[in-house]
Every structure is written in C-alpha cells, then in structure tokens.
Coordinates of C-alpha atoms in Angstrom, one line a residue:
M1 CA 0.4 0.0 -0.2
I2 CA 0.9 3.2 -0.4
H3 CA -0.4 6.8 0.1
Q4 CA -1.1 10.3 -1.9
L5 CA -0.5 13.7 -0.1
R6 CA -2.4 16.1 -2.3
I7 CA -2.3 20.0 -1.0
Y8 CA -4.4 22.5 -2.4
E9 CA -4.0 26.2 -2.4
I10 CA -7.3 27.7 -1.5
F11 CA -8.9 31.4 -1.3
E12 CA -10.4 32.9 1.4
D13 CA -13.0 34.1 -0.3
T14 CA -14.4 31.0 -2.2
K15 CA -13.5 28.7 0.6
A16 CA -16.6 27.8 1.4
A17 CA -17.6 27.3 -2.3
F18 CA -14.4 25.1 -2.7
H19 CA -15.5 23.5 0.4
D20 CA -19.2 22.7 -0.4
R21 CA -17.9 21.1 -4.1
F22 CA -15.3 19.3 -2.5
R23 CA -17.9 17.7 0.2
D24 CA -20.8 17.4 -2.2
H25 CA -19.2 16.6 -5.3
A26 CA -15.3 15.7 -5.1
A27 CA -15.3 13.2 -2.7
R28 CA -18.4 11.6 -4.0
L29 CA -17.0 11.2 -7.7
M30 CA -13.5 10.1 -5.9
R31 CA -15.3 7.0 -4.4
R32 CA -16.9 6.4 -7.5
H33 CA -13.9 6.1 -9.3
G34 CA -12.5 3.5 -6.2
F35 CA -10.4 6.6 -4.3
D36 CA -9.8 5.9 -0.7
I37 CA -9.9 9.1 0.9
R38 CA -8.5 8.5 4.5
A39 CA -8.2 12.2 6.1
M40 CA -9.0 15.8 5.0
W41 CA -7.6 19.0 6.6
E42 CA -7.5 22.7 6.2
A43 CA -3.9 24.3 7.6
R44 CA -2.5 27.8 6.9
T45 CA 1.0 29.2 6.5
D46 CA 2.1 32.5 6.1
T47 CA 1.1 33.3 2.7
R48 CA -2.0 30.7 2.1
T49 CA -4.8 28.8 3.2
E50 CA -4.6 25.1 1.9
F51 CA -6.9 22.1 1.7
V52 CA -4.4 18.6 2.5
Y53 CA -6.2 15.3 2.0
L54 CA -4.4 11.8 2.2
L55 CA -5.4 8.9 -0.3
A56 CA -4.4 5.3 0.1
W57 CA -3.9 2.9 -3.1
P58 CA -2.8 -0.9 -3.1
D59 CA 0.0 0.6 -5.9
E60 CA 1.1 3.7 -7.7
A61 CA -0.6 1.7 -11.3
T62 CA -3.7 1.9 -9.6
L63 CA -3.5 5.7 -8.5
R64 CA -2.4 6.6 -12.3
A65 CA -5.3 5.0 -13.8
R66 CA -8.2 5.8 -11.5
W67 CA -7.1 9.4 -11.2
S68 CA -6.6 9.2 -15.2
A69 CA -10.5 7.9 -15.3
F70 CA -11.7 10.6 -12.5
M71 CA -10.5 13.6 -14.7
A72 CA -11.8 12.2 -17.9
D73 CA -15.4 12.2 -15.9
E74 CA -18.1 14.3 -17.4
E75 CA -20.0 14.7 -14.5
W76 CA -16.4 16.4 -13.0
S77 CA -15.6 18.6 -15.6
R78 CA -19.1 20.0 -15.8
I79 CA -19.3 21.0 -11.9
K80 CA -16.1 22.5 -12.1
R81 CA -16.6 24.3 -14.9
E82 CA -20.2 25.6 -13.2
T83 CA -18.8 26.3 -9.3
G84 CA -15.9 28.4 -11.4
A85 CA -18.2 29.9 -12.9
A86 CA -20.5 30.8 -10.0
V87 CA -17.5 32.1 -7.6
G88 CA -16.2 33.9 -11.2
G89 CA -13.0 31.8 -11.4
P90 CA -10.9 28.9 -10.3
L91 CA -11.5 27.7 -6.5
V92 CA -8.3 25.9 -6.3
G93 CA -4.5 27.6 -6.9
A94 CA -1.6 25.9 -6.8
I95 CA -1.7 21.8 -6.4
E96 CA 1.1 19.9 -4.8
D97 CA 1.2 16.2 -5.1
R98 CA 3.4 13.8 -3.7
V99 CA 3.2 9.7 -3.4
L100 CA 4.5 8.7 -0.1
L101 CA 6.4 5.1 0.2
P102 CA 6.3 3.7 3.6
V103 CA 10.2 3.5 5.0
A104 CA 10.8 0.1 6.8
Y105 CA 11.2 1.5 10.7
S106 CA 7.5 3.6 10.1
P107 CA 5.6 3.1 13.2
A108 CA 2.3 3.2 11.0
F109 CA 3.2 0.0 9.3
P110 CA 4.8 -2.4 12.1
A111 CA 4.8 -5.4 9.9
P112 CA 7.7 -5.4 7.3
C113 CA 7.5 -3.5 4.2
S114 CA 8.9 -3.1 1.2
G115 CA 9.8 0.1 1.3
Y116 CA 13.4 2.4 2.2
G117 CA 14.8 1.4 4.7
K118 CA 14.2 -2.2 5.0

C-alpha cells in the first residue's frame, strides 16, 4: 500500500464554495472511481490557506489509472465549470501532489514492508 498527499491552495473569499464542491461532489465522484480518502485537513501558512488530504492506494499503477478516469469524468468536468463560473474563477490555485512510500521502520507500518530502509 502507498499513500498520496494532495495539497491545494484555496482562497479565503471562495473557501466555502471550495469546501461545498469537494464535500458534495469531488469526494462522492472520487469514491465512485475507487479512491480511498483517509483524511482531510485545512492548513494555513504565512502566505496561504491549504486544503490537504490523504489517499490510500494499493500501488502506483492503480493511483495513475483511477486519477485518469476521474479527470476524464464528464460529470466532474461539468461541476468544475459550473462552480468556477458561479464564483467567477477557479476555486483552487497551486496543487502539490506527493506519493508517499513507507519506510520499513515507520510506526504506522509495524509489519515488514518493501519501502525504503528495509
């Protein structure tokens, strides 16, 4: 198993619309495409507000295939267009994406794993 960390820059003036869209649409469609959303957070830095979430995947090939299917989903494309138009622009700025590979000595993975440090 691997994890994926996604970090979205969100904007204070459209934050509520972003959370409405993610909660009501993106999360639902992601589950339909086989996404395993483990946790979601909001974080702040000195310069921006972020929406951070963690996904679990059986492997990187599944991650890539399911993201491709989700991004090609007609309903998701329509929802993004409509919600962006309703607020006059995009709800998300910069996006960071990280695939997290476990290290063998991680307390979260007490059984032997094939990650770094074995």
